[in-house]
Coordinates of N, CA and C and ligand atoms in Angstrom, one line a residue:
M1 N -118.5 60.5 -70.2 CA -118.9 60.7 -71.6 C -118.0 61.7 -72.3
N2 N -117.5 61.4 -73.5 CA -116.7 62.4 -74.2 C -117.5 63.3 -75.0
F3 N -117.5 64.5 -74.8 CA -118.2 65.5 -75.6 C -117.3 66.1 -76.6
K4 N -117.9 66.3 -77.8 CA -117.2 67.0 -78.9 C -118.1 68.2 -79.2
I5 N -117.6 69.4 -78.9 CA -118.4 70.6 -79.1 C -118.2 71.2 -80.4
I6 N -119.2 71.4 -81.2 CA -119.2 72.1 -82.5 C -120.0 73.4 -82.3
E7 N -119.3 74.5 -82.6 CA -120.0 75.8 -82.3 C -120.4 76.5 -83.7
F8 N -121.6 77.0 -83.8 CA -122.0 77.8 -84.9 C -122.3 79.2 -84.4
K9 N -121.9 80.2 -85.2 CA -122.2 81.6 -84.9 C -123.7 81.8 -84.9
E10 N -124.3 81.2 -85.9 CA -125.8 81.3 -86.0 C -126.3 80.1 -86.7
I11 N -127.4 79.6 -86.4 CA -128.0 78.4 -87.0 C -129.5 78.4 -86.9
D12 N -130.2 77.7 -87.7 CA -131.7 77.6 -87.6 C -132.0 77.0 -86.2
S13 N -131.7 75.8 -86.0 CA -132.0 75.1 -84.7 C -130.9 74.0 -84.5
T14 N -130.4 74.0 -83.3 CA -129.3 73.0 -83.0 C -129.9 71.6 -83.0
N15 N -131.2 71.5 -82.6 CA -131.8 70.2 -82.7 C -131.9 69.7 -84.1
D16 N -132.3 70.7 -85.0 CA -132.5 70.3 -86.4 C -131.1 69.9 -87.1
Y17 N -130.1 70.6 -86.6 CA -128.8 70.3 -87.2 C -128.4 68.8 -86.9
L18 N -128.7 68.4 -85.6 CA -128.4 67.0 -85.3 C -129.3 66.0 -86.0
K19 N -130.6 66.4 -86.1 CA -131.5 65.6 -86.9 C -131.1 65.3 -88.3
N20 N -130.5 66.3 -88.9 CA -130.1 66.2 -90.3 C -128.7 65.5 -90.5
N21 N -127.9 65.5 -89.4 CA -126.5 65.1 -89.5 C -126.1 63.9 -88.6
F22 N -127.0 63.4 -87.8 CA -126.6 62.4 -86.8 C -125.9 61.2 -87.4
P23 N -126.2 60.7 -88.7 CA -125.4 59.5 -89.1 C -123.9 59.7 -89.2
Y24 N -123.5 61.0 -89.3 CA -122.0 61.2 -89.4 C -121.4 61.7 -88.1
L25 N -122.2 61.7 -87.0 CA -121.7 62.3 -85.8 C -121.7 61.2 -84.7
D26 N -120.8 61.4 -83.7 CA -120.7 60.5 -82.6 C -121.6 60.9 -81.4
E27 N -121.8 59.9 -80.6 CA -122.6 60.2 -79.4 C -121.7 61.2 -78.6
G28 N -122.4 62.1 -78.0 CA -121.6 63.2 -77.2 C -121.3 64.4 -78.0
T29 N -121.7 64.4 -79.3 CA -121.5 65.6 -80.1 C -122.5 66.7 -79.5
V30 N -122.0 67.9 -79.3 CA -122.8 69.0 -78.8 C -122.7 70.1 -79.8
I31 N -123.9 70.5 -80.3 CA -124.0 71.6 -81.2 C -124.4 72.8 -80.4
V32 N -123.6 73.9 -80.4 CA -123.9 75.0 -79.6 C -123.9 76.3 -80.5
T33 N -124.7 77.2 -80.2 CA -124.7 78.4 -81.0 C -125.1 79.7 -80.1
K34 N -124.6 80.8 -80.6 CA -125.0 82.1 -79.9 C -126.3 82.6 -80.3
Y35 N -126.8 82.1 -81.5 CA -128.1 82.6 -82.0 C -128.8 81.6 -82.9
Q36 N -130.0 81.3 -82.5 CA -130.9 80.4 -83.3 C -131.9 81.2 -84.0
T37 N -132.1 81.0 -85.3 CA -133.1 81.7 -86.0 C -134.5 81.0 -86.0
K38 N -134.4 79.7 -85.8 CA -135.7 78.9 -85.8 C -135.8 77.9 -84.7
G39 N -135.4 78.4 -83.5 CA -135.4 77.6 -82.3 C -136.8 77.0 -82.0
R40 N -136.9 75.7 -81.7 CA -138.2 75.1 -81.5 C -138.3 74.7 -80.0
G41 N -139.6 74.8 -79.6 CA -139.9 74.2 -78.3 C -140.9 73.1 -78.4
R42 N -141.4 72.6 -77.3 CA -142.4 71.5 -77.3 C -143.7 72.0 -77.9
L43 N -144.5 71.1 -78.3 CA -145.8 71.3 -78.8 C -145.8 72.4 -79.9
T44 N -144.9 72.2 -80.8 CA -144.8 73.1 -82.0 C -144.6 74.6 -81.7
R45 N -144.2 74.9 -80.4 CA -144.0 76.3 -80.1 C -142.6 76.7 -80.6
S46 N -142.3 78.0 -80.7 CA -141.0 78.4 -81.0 C -140.2 78.8 -79.8
W47 N -138.9 78.8 -79.9 CA -138.0 79.2 -78.7 C -137.3 80.5 -79.1
L48 N -137.7 81.6 -78.5 CA -137.2 82.9 -78.9 C -135.9 83.1 -78.2
D49 N -135.0 83.7 -79.0 CA -133.6 83.9 -78.5 C -133.1 85.3 -78.8
S50 N -132.3 85.8 -77.9 CA -131.7 87.1 -78.3 C -130.2 86.8 -78.5
K51 N -129.6 87.4 -79.5 CA -128.3 87.2 -80.0 C -127.2 87.2 -78.8
N52 N -126.4 86.2 -78.8 CA -125.1 86.2 -77.9 C -125.4 86.2 -76.4
N53 N -126.6 86.2 -76.0 CA -126.8 86.3 -74.5 C -127.1 84.9 -73.8
N54 N -127.5 83.9 -74.6 CA -128.0 82.7 -73.9 C -127.3 81.5 -74.4
L55 N -127.6 80.4 -73.7 CA -127.0 79.1 -74.0 C -128.0 78.3 -74.7
T56 N -127.7 78.0 -76.0 CA -128.7 77.2 -76.7 C -127.8 76.1 -77.3
F57 N -128.1 74.8 -77.0 CA -127.3 73.7 -77.5 C -128.1 72.4 -77.5
S58 N -127.6 71.4 -78.2 CA -128.2 70.1 -78.3 C -127.1 69.1 -78.2
I59 N -127.5 68.0 -77.5 CA -126.6 66.9 -77.3 C -127.1 65.6 -78.0
L60 N -126.2 64.9 -78.7 CA -126.5 63.7 -79.4 C -126.2 62.5 -78.6
L61 N -127.3 61.6 -78.4 CA -127.1 60.4 -77.6 C -127.4 59.2 -78.5
N62 N -126.7 58.1 -78.3 CA -127.1 56.8 -78.9 C -127.3 55.8 -77.8
P63 N -128.3 55.9 -76.9 CA -128.4 55.0 -75.9 C -128.8 53.6 -76.4
E64 N -128.1 52.6 -75.9 CA -128.4 51.2 -76.5 C -129.6 50.6 -75.8
I65 N -130.8 51.2 -76.0 CA -132.0 50.7 -75.5 C -133.0 50.7 -76.6
S66 N -133.9 49.8 -76.6 CA -134.8 49.7 -77.8 C -135.9 50.7 -77.7
N67 N -136.4 51.0 -76.5 CA -137.5 51.9 -76.4 C -137.2 53.0 -75.4
P68 N -136.6 54.1 -75.8 CA -136.1 55.1 -74.9 C -137.3 55.8 -74.2
N69 N -137.2 55.9 -72.9 CA -138.3 56.7 -72.3 C -137.9 58.1 -72.3
L70 N -138.5 58.9 -73.2 CA -138.0 60.3 -73.4 C -138.3 61.1 -72.2
S71 N -139.4 60.8 -71.4 CA -139.7 61.6 -70.2 C -138.5 61.5 -69.2
K72 N -138.0 60.2 -69.1 CA -136.9 60.0 -68.1 C -135.7 60.8 -68.6
L73 N -135.4 60.8 -69.9 CA -134.2 61.5 -70.4 C -134.4 63.0 -70.1
T74 N -135.6 63.5 -70.3 CA -135.8 64.9 -70.1 C -135.7 65.3 -68.6
L75 N -136.2 64.4 -67.8 CA -136.1 64.7 -66.3 C -134.6 64.6 -65.9
M76 N -133.9 63.6 -66.5 CA -132.5 63.5 -66.2 C -131.7 64.8 -66.5
T77 N -132.2 65.4 -67.7 CA -131.5 66.6 -68.1 C -132.0 67.8 -67.2
C78 N -133.2 67.8 -66.8 CA -133.7 68.8 -65.8 C -132.8 68.8 -64.5
A79 N -132.6 67.5 -64.0 CA -131.8 67.4 -62.8 C -130.4 67.9 -63.0
S80 N -129.8 67.6 -64.2 CA -128.4 68.0 -64.5 C -128.3 69.5 -64.4
I81 N -129.3 70.2 -65.0 CA -129.3 71.6 -65.1 C -129.6 72.3 -63.7
F82 N -130.6 71.6 -63.1 CA -131.0 72.1 -61.7 C -129.7 72.1 -60.8
D83 N -129.0 71.1 -60.8 CA -127.8 71.0 -59.9 C -126.8 72.1 -60.2
V84 N -126.7 72.5 -61.4 CA -125.7 73.6 -61.7 C -126.4 75.0 -61.4
L85 N -127.6 75.2 -61.8 CA -128.2 76.5 -61.6 C -128.5 76.8 -60.2
S86 N -128.9 75.8 -59.4 CA -129.3 76.0 -58.0 C -128.1 76.5 -57.2
K87 N -126.8 76.3 -57.7 CA -125.7 76.8 -57.0 C -125.5 78.3 -57.3
K88 N -126.1 78.8 -58.3 CA -125.9 80.2 -58.7 C -127.1 81.1 -58.3
V89 N -128.3 80.5 -58.1 CA -129.4 81.3 -57.9 C -130.4 80.6 -57.0
E90 N -131.2 81.4 -56.2 CA -132.1 80.8 -55.3 C -133.5 80.6 -55.9
N91 N -134.4 80.0 -55.2 CA -135.8 79.8 -55.7 C -135.9 79.1 -57.0
I92 N -135.0 78.2 -57.3 CA -135.1 77.6 -58.6 C -135.9 76.2 -58.5
K93 N -136.8 76.0 -59.4 CA -137.7 74.8 -59.3 C -137.7 74.1 -60.7
I94 N -138.2 72.8 -60.6 CA -138.3 72.0 -61.8 C -139.8 71.9 -62.0
K95 N -140.2 72.2 -63.3 CA -141.6 72.0 -63.6 C -141.7 70.8 -64.6
W96 N -142.3 69.7 -64.1 CA -142.5 68.5 -65.0 C -143.2 68.9 -66.2
P97 N -142.9 68.5 -67.4 CA -141.9 67.5 -67.7 C -140.6 68.1 -68.2
N98 N -140.5 69.4 -68.5 CA -139.3 69.9 -69.2 C -138.9 71.3 -68.9
D99 N -139.3 71.9 -67.8 CA -139.0 73.3 -67.6 C -138.2 73.5 -66.3
I100 N -137.4 74.5 -66.3 CA -136.8 75.0 -65.0 C -137.3 76.4 -64.8
L101 N -137.7 76.7 -63.6 CA -138.4 78.0 -63.3 C -137.6 78.7 -62.2
I102 N -137.6 80.1 -62.3 CA -137.3 80.9 -61.1 C -138.5 81.8 -60.8
D103 N -139.0 81.8 -59.6 CA -140.2 82.5 -59.2 C -141.3 82.4 -60.3
N104 N -141.5 81.1 -60.7 CA -142.6 80.8 -61.6 C -142.4 81.3 -63.0
K105 N -141.2 81.8 -63.3 CA -140.9 82.2 -64.7 C -139.8 81.3 -65.3
K106 N -140.0 81.0 -66.6 CA -139.1 80.0 -67.2 C -137.7 80.5 -67.5
I107 N -136.7 79.8 -67.0 CA -135.3 80.1 -67.2 C -134.7 79.1 -68.2
C108 N -135.3 77.9 -68.3 CA -134.7 76.9 -69.1 C -135.8 76.0 -69.7
G109 N -135.7 75.6 -70.9 CA -136.6 74.6 -71.5 C -135.8 73.5 -72.2
I110 N -136.4 72.4 -72.2 CA -135.7 71.2 -72.8 C -136.6 70.5 -73.8
L111 N -136.0 70.2 -75.0 CA -136.8 69.6 -76.1 C -136.1 68.3 -76.4
T112 N -136.6 67.1 -76.0 CA -136.0 65.8 -76.3 C -136.7 65.2 -77.5
E113 N -135.9 64.8 -78.4 CA -136.5 64.2 -79.6 C -135.7 62.9 -79.9
S114 N -136.5 61.9 -80.6 CA -135.8 60.7 -80.9 C -136.0 60.4 -82.4
I115 N -135.1 59.7 -83.0 CA -135.2 59.3 -84.4 C -135.2 57.8 -84.5
F116 N -136.2 57.2 -85.1 CA -136.3 55.8 -85.4 C -136.2 55.5 -86.9
E117 N -135.7 54.3 -87.2 CA -135.9 53.7 -88.5 C -136.6 52.4 -88.3
G118 N -137.8 52.3 -88.7 CA -138.6 51.2 -88.3 C -138.7 51.1 -86.8
N119 N -138.3 49.9 -86.2 CA -138.4 49.8 -84.8 C -137.0 50.2 -84.1
Q120 N -136.1 50.5 -85.0 CA -134.7 50.7 -84.4 C -134.5 52.2 -84.1
L121 N -134.1 52.4 -82.8 CA -133.7 53.7 -82.4 C -132.4 54.1 -83.0
K122 N -132.4 55.2 -83.7 CA -131.2 55.7 -84.3 C -130.4 56.7 -83.4
C123 N -131.2 57.6 -82.8 CA -130.5 58.5 -81.8 C -131.5 59.3 -81.0
V124 N -131.1 59.9 -80.0 CA -131.9 60.8 -79.2 C -131.2 62.1 -79.2
I125 N -132.0 63.2 -79.3 CA -131.4 64.6 -79.4 C -132.0 65.3 -78.2
I126 N -131.1 65.9 -77.3 CA -131.6 66.6 -76.2 C -131.2 68.1 -76.5
G127 N -132.2 68.9 -76.7 CA -132.0 70.3 -76.9 C -132.3 71.1 -75.7
I128 N -131.4 72.1 -75.4 CA -131.5 72.8 -74.1 C -131.4 74.3 -74.4
G129 N -132.3 75.1 -73.9 CA -132.2 76.5 -74.0 C -132.2 77.1 -72.6
I130 N -131.1 77.8 -72.2 CA -131.0 78.4 -70.9 C -130.9 79.9 -71.1
N131 N -131.8 80.7 -70.5 CA -131.7 82.1 -70.6 C -130.7 82.6 -69.5
V132 N -129.5 83.1 -70.0 CA -128.4 83.4 -69.1 C -128.3 84.9 -68.9
N133 N -127.9 85.6 -70.0 CA -127.5 87.0 -69.8 C -128.6 88.0 -70.4
S134 N -129.7 87.5 -70.8 CA -130.7 88.3 -71.4 C -131.2 89.3 -70.4
K135 N -131.2 90.6 -70.8 CA -131.7 91.7 -69.8 C -133.2 91.9 -70.0
K136 N -133.7 91.6 -71.2 CA -135.1 91.7 -71.4 C -135.6 90.7 -72.4
F137 N -136.9 90.6 -72.5 CA -137.5 89.6 -73.4 C -138.5 90.2 -74.3
P138 N -138.8 89.6 -75.5 CA -139.8 90.1 -76.4 C -141.2 90.1 -75.6
K139 N -142.1 90.9 -76.1 CA -143.3 91.1 -75.3 C -144.2 89.8 -75.2
E140 N -144.0 89.0 -76.3 CA -144.8 87.7 -76.3 C -144.5 86.9 -75.0
I141 N -143.3 87.0 -74.5 CA -142.9 86.0 -73.4 C -142.5 86.7 -72.2
V142 N -142.5 88.1 -72.2 CA -142.0 88.8 -71.1 C -142.6 88.4 -69.7
S143 N -143.8 88.1 -69.7 CA -144.4 87.8 -68.4 C -144.1 86.3 -67.9
R144 N -143.6 85.5 -68.9 CA -143.3 84.1 -68.5 C -141.9 83.7 -68.5
A145 N -141.0 84.7 -68.9 CA -139.5 84.3 -69.0 C -138.7 85.1 -68.1
T146 N -137.6 84.4 -67.6 CA -136.6 85.1 -66.9 C -135.2 84.6 -67.3
S147 N -134.2 85.2 -66.7 CA -132.8 84.8 -67.0 C -132.0 84.8 -65.8
L148 N -130.8 84.2 -65.8 CA -129.9 84.2 -64.7 C -129.6 85.7 -64.3
Y149 N -129.4 86.5 -65.4 CA -129.0 87.9 -65.1 C -130.2 88.6 -64.4
Q150 N -131.4 88.4 -64.9 CA -132.5 89.0 -64.2 C -132.7 88.6 -62.8
A151 N -132.4 87.4 -62.5 CA -132.5 86.9 -61.1 C -131.4 87.3 -60.2
T152 N -130.2 87.5 -60.8 CA -129.0 87.8 -59.9 C -128.4 89.1 -60.1
K153 N -128.7 89.8 -61.3 CA -128.0 91.0 -61.7 C -126.5 90.8 -61.9
K154 N -126.2 89.5 -62.2 CA -124.8 89.2 -62.5 C -124.7 88.6 -63.9
H155 N -123.5 88.8 -64.6 CA -123.3 88.3 -65.9 C -122.5 87.0 -65.8
F156 N -122.9 86.0 -66.6 CA -122.3 84.7 -66.5 C -121.6 84.3 -67.8
D157 N -120.4 83.6 -67.6 CA -119.7 83.2 -68.8 C -120.3 82.0 -69.4
L158 N -120.7 82.1 -70.7 CA -121.5 81.0 -71.3 C -120.7 79.7 -71.5
E159 N -119.4 79.9 -71.8 CA -118.6 78.6 -71.9 C -118.5 77.9 -70.6
E160 N -118.2 78.6 -69.6 CA -118.1 78.0 -68.2 C -119.4 77.3 -67.8
L161 N -120.5 77.9 -68.1 CA -121.8 77.4 -67.8 C -122.0 76.1 -68.6
L162 N -121.7 76.1 -69.9 CA -121.9 75.0 -70.7 C -121.0 73.8 -70.2
Q163 N -119.8 74.0 -69.8 CA -118.9 73.0 -69.3 C -119.5 72.4 -68.0
A164 N -120.0 73.2 -67.1 CA -120.6 72.8 -65.9 C -121.9 71.9 -66.1
V165 N -122.7 72.3 -67.1 CA -123.9 71.6 -67.4 C -123.5 70.2 -68.0
L166 N -122.5 70.2 -68.9 CA -122.1 68.9 -69.5 C -121.5 68.0 -68.5
T167 N -120.8 68.5 -67.6 CA -120.2 67.6 -66.5 C -121.3 67.0 -65.7
S168 N -122.3 67.8 -65.3 CA -123.4 67.3 -64.5 C -124.3 66.3 -65.4
F169 N -124.5 66.7 -66.6 CA -125.2 65.8 -67.5 C -124.6 64.4 -67.6
S170 N -123.3 64.4 -67.8 CA -122.5 63.1 -67.9 C -122.8 62.3 -66.7
K171 N -122.7 62.9 -65.5 CA -122.9 62.2 -64.2 C -124.3 61.6 -64.2
H172 N -125.3 62.4 -64.5 CA -126.7 61.9 -64.4 C -127.0 60.9 -65.5
Y173 N -126.4 61.0 -66.7 CA -126.6 60.1 -67.8 C -126.1 58.7 -67.4
Q174 N -125.0 58.6 -66.7 CA -124.5 57.3 -66.2 C -125.5 56.6 -65.3
M175 N -126.1 57.4 -64.5 CA -127.2 56.9 -63.6 C -128.3 56.4 -64.4
F176 N -128.7 57.2 -65.4 CA -129.8 56.8 -66.3 C -129.5 55.4 -67.0
L177 N -128.3 55.3 -67.5 CA -127.9 54.0 -68.2 C -127.9 52.8 -67.2
Q178 N -127.6 53.1 -65.9 CA -127.6 52.0 -64.9 C -128.9 51.8 -64.3
D179 N -129.9 52.5 -64.8 CA -131.3 52.4 -64.3 C -131.5 52.8 -62.9
K180 N -130.6 53.8 -62.5 CA -130.7 54.4 -61.1 C -131.5 55.6 -61.2
H181 N -132.3 55.9 -60.2 CA -133.3 57.0 -60.4 C -133.0 58.3 -59.5
S182 N -131.8 58.5 -59.2 CA -131.5 59.6 -58.3 C -131.9 60.9 -59.0
Y183 N -131.9 61.0 -60.3 CA -132.3 62.2 -60.9 C -133.8 62.5 -60.8
I184 N -134.6 61.4 -60.7 CA -136.0 61.6 -60.4 C -136.2 62.2 -59.0
D185 N -135.4 61.8 -58.1 CA -135.5 62.4 -56.7 C -135.2 63.9 -56.8
V186 N -134.2 64.3 -57.5 CA -133.9 65.7 -57.7 C -135.1 66.4 -58.2
C187 N -135.8 65.8 -59.2 CA -137.0 66.5 -59.7 C -138.1 66.5 -58.7
R188 N -138.4 65.3 -58.0 CA -139.4 65.3 -57.0 C -139.2 66.3 -55.9
L189 N -138.0 66.4 -55.4 CA -137.7 67.2 -54.3 C -137.8 68.7 -54.6
N190 N -137.7 69.0 -55.9 CA -137.6 70.4 -56.3 C -138.8 70.8 -57.2
S191 N -139.8 70.0 -57.2 CA -141.0 70.4 -58.0 C -142.1 71.0 -57.1
P192 N -142.4 72.3 -57.3 CA -143.3 73.0 -56.4 C -144.7 72.5 -56.5
F193 N -145.1 71.7 -57.5 CA -146.5 71.4 -57.7 C -146.9 70.1 -57.0
I194 N -145.9 69.3 -56.6 CA -146.3 68.0 -55.9 C -147.1 68.3 -54.6
G195 N -148.2 67.6 -54.5 CA -149.1 67.8 -53.4 C -150.1 68.9 -53.5
T196 N -150.0 69.7 -54.6 CA -150.9 70.8 -54.7 C -152.0 70.6 -55.9
M197 N -153.0 71.4 -55.8 CA -154.1 71.4 -56.8 C -153.6 72.3 -57.9
V198 N -153.6 71.9 -59.2 CA -153.2 72.8 -60.2 C -154.2 72.7 -61.4
K199 N -154.3 73.8 -62.1 CA -155.1 73.9 -63.3 C -154.4 73.2 -64.5
V200 N -155.0 72.3 -65.1 CA -154.3 71.6 -66.2 C -155.2 71.6 -67.5
L201 N -154.5 71.4 -68.6 CA -155.2 71.1 -69.9 C -155.0 69.7 -70.2
I202 N -156.1 68.9 -70.2 CA -156.0 67.5 -70.4 C -157.1 67.0 -71.3
N203 N -156.7 66.4 -72.4 CA -157.7 66.0 -73.4 C -158.5 67.2 -73.8
E204 N -157.9 68.3 -74.1 CA -158.5 69.5 -74.5 C -159.5 70.1 -73.5
E205 N -159.5 69.7 -72.3 CA -160.4 70.2 -71.3 C -159.5 70.8 -70.1
I206 N -160.0 72.0 -69.6 CA -159.3 72.6 -68.5 C -159.9 72.1 -67.2
K207 N -159.2 71.6 -66.3 CA -159.7 71.1 -65.0 C -158.7 71.3 -63.9
M208 N -159.2 71.1 -62.7 CA -158.3 71.2 -61.5 C -158.0 69.7 -61.1
V209 N -156.7 69.4 -61.0 CA -156.3 68.1 -60.5 C -155.3 68.2 -59.4
K210 N -155.1 67.2 -58.6 CA -154.0 67.2 -57.6 C -152.8 66.5 -58.1
I211 N -151.6 67.1 -58.1 CA -150.4 66.4 -58.5 C -149.9 65.6 -57.3
I212 N -149.8 64.3 -57.5 CA -149.4 63.4 -56.4 C -147.9 63.1 -56.4
D213 N -147.4 62.8 -57.6 CA -145.9 62.4 -57.5 C -145.4 62.4 -59.0
I214 N -144.1 62.4 -59.0 CA -143.4 62.0 -60.3 C -142.9 60.6 -60.1
L215 N -143.3 59.7 -60.9 CA -143.0 58.3 -60.7 C -141.6 57.9 -61.3
D216 N -141.0 56.8 -60.9 CA -139.7 56.4 -61.3 C -139.6 56.2 -62.8
N217 N -140.8 56.0 -63.5 CA -140.8 55.8 -64.9 C -140.9 57.2 -65.6
G218 N -140.9 58.3 -64.8 CA -140.9 59.6 -65.4 C -142.3 60.2 -65.6
N219 N -143.3 59.3 -65.4 CA -144.7 59.8 -65.6 C -145.2 60.6 -64.4
L220 N -146.3 61.3 -64.6 CA -146.8 62.1 -63.5 C -148.0 61.4 -63.0
L221 N -148.1 61.3 -61.6 CA -149.3 60.7 -61.0 C -150.2 61.8 -60.5
I222 N -151.5 61.8 -61.0 CA -152.4 62.8 -60.6 C -153.6 62.2 -60.0
N223 N -154.3 63.0 -59.2 CA -155.7 62.6 -58.7 C -156.7 63.5 -59.4
D224 N -157.4 62.8 -60.3 CA -158.4 63.5 -61.2 C -159.8 63.0 -60.8
D225 N -160.6 63.8 -60.1 CA -161.9 63.4 -59.7 C -161.9 62.1 -58.8
N226 N -161.0 62.1 -57.9 CA -160.8 61.0 -57.0 C -160.3 59.7 -57.7
Q227 N -159.8 59.8 -58.8 CA -159.2 58.7 -59.5 C -157.7 58.9 -59.7
L228 N -156.9 58.0 -59.3 CA -155.4 58.1 -59.6 C -155.2 57.8 -61.1
R229 N -154.4 58.7 -61.7 CA -154.1 58.5 -63.1 C -152.7 58.8 -63.4
E230 N -152.1 57.9 -64.2 CA -150.7 58.1 -64.6 C -150.6 58.8 -65.9
I231 N -149.9 59.9 -66.0 CA -150.0 60.7 -67.2 C -148.6 60.7 -67.8
I232 N -148.5 60.5 -69.2 CA -147.2 60.7 -69.8 C -147.1 62.1 -70.4
S233 N -145.9 62.5 -70.5 CA -145.7 63.9 -71.0 C -146.3 64.1 -72.3
G234 N -146.9 65.3 -72.6 CA -147.6 65.5 -73.8 C -149.1 65.4 -73.7
E235 N -149.5 64.6 -72.6 CA -151.0 64.4 -72.4 C -151.6 65.6 -71.6
I236 N -150.7 66.3 -70.9 CA -151.2 67.3 -70.0 C -150.4 68.6 -70.1
T237 N -151.0 69.7 -69.9 CA -150.2 71.0 -69.8 C -150.6 71.6 -68.5
L238 N -149.6 71.9 -67.7 CA -149.8 72.6 -66.4 C -150.0 74.1 -66.7
I239 N -151.1 74.6 -66.3 CA -151.4 76.0 -66.7 C -150.9 77.0 -65.6
Ligands
BTN301 C1 -139.6 74.2 -74.5 O1 -139.5 75.0 -73.5 O2 -140.7 73.9 -75.0 C2 -138.3 73.6 -75.0 C3 -137.4 74.6 -75.5 C4 -136.1 74.0 -76.1 C5 -135.2 75.0 -76.7 C6 -133.9 74.4 -77.1 S1 -132.7 75.7 -77.6 C7 -131.6 74.5 -78.2 C8 -132.5 73.4 -78.9 N1 -132.8 73.7 -80.3 C9 -134.0 74.0 -80.5 O3 -134.5 74.3 -81.6 N2 -134.7 73.9 -79.4 C10 -133.9 73.5 -78.3

């Protein structure tokens, strides 16, 4: 895949930039910034950023499929980032559907969005936030967030890291387009929750369920009160 990187010193949100400009941009356009003023996360959360320390970027895709499975694209992205970060730091895990954790704290979040006109898929936007060189975090997230720096006490070059992630992403995206599921295996093998009981928020109810597997379609298989249930992302929050 040919990437075209466009860098902004500061921007509201790299996902929003692609949402507003995708008709004029090619597949593989990457919007990257050193500072987002209105970074967004899943479930209408915000993504807090500290200036110049972290990697925040979005990739524009035009997959020629009518019904994109966003969960699979998010997991494909998780695997791409996992492959890069796991060479730099230990104890790194994937938390379905869109997080990468070190010692149970979030180092990376992914926000996958799609734009349709009627039934026609116009584009998919994959937004990625990786906490790289942040030494500390705002108090709202300090107990839940970590960075590569905090985990290793080393400083990382943001451009090198971006290139490594894009190379890995390109490899896994080819697999996705060929309907091969090696990236799901990366997620399965590195997900700490599989086979364990976890507290979840499901249909506005907090309960304990057993996580059985991540399926090839990207959904989560759980055992809920002795019933196997397939869950799509957005239906459940692992607490
Ligand atoms: C999450 O953890 O809920 C997802 C966080 C995604 C954050 C990234 S940073 C780059 C891109 N632009 C955004 O506004 N959000 C994503």
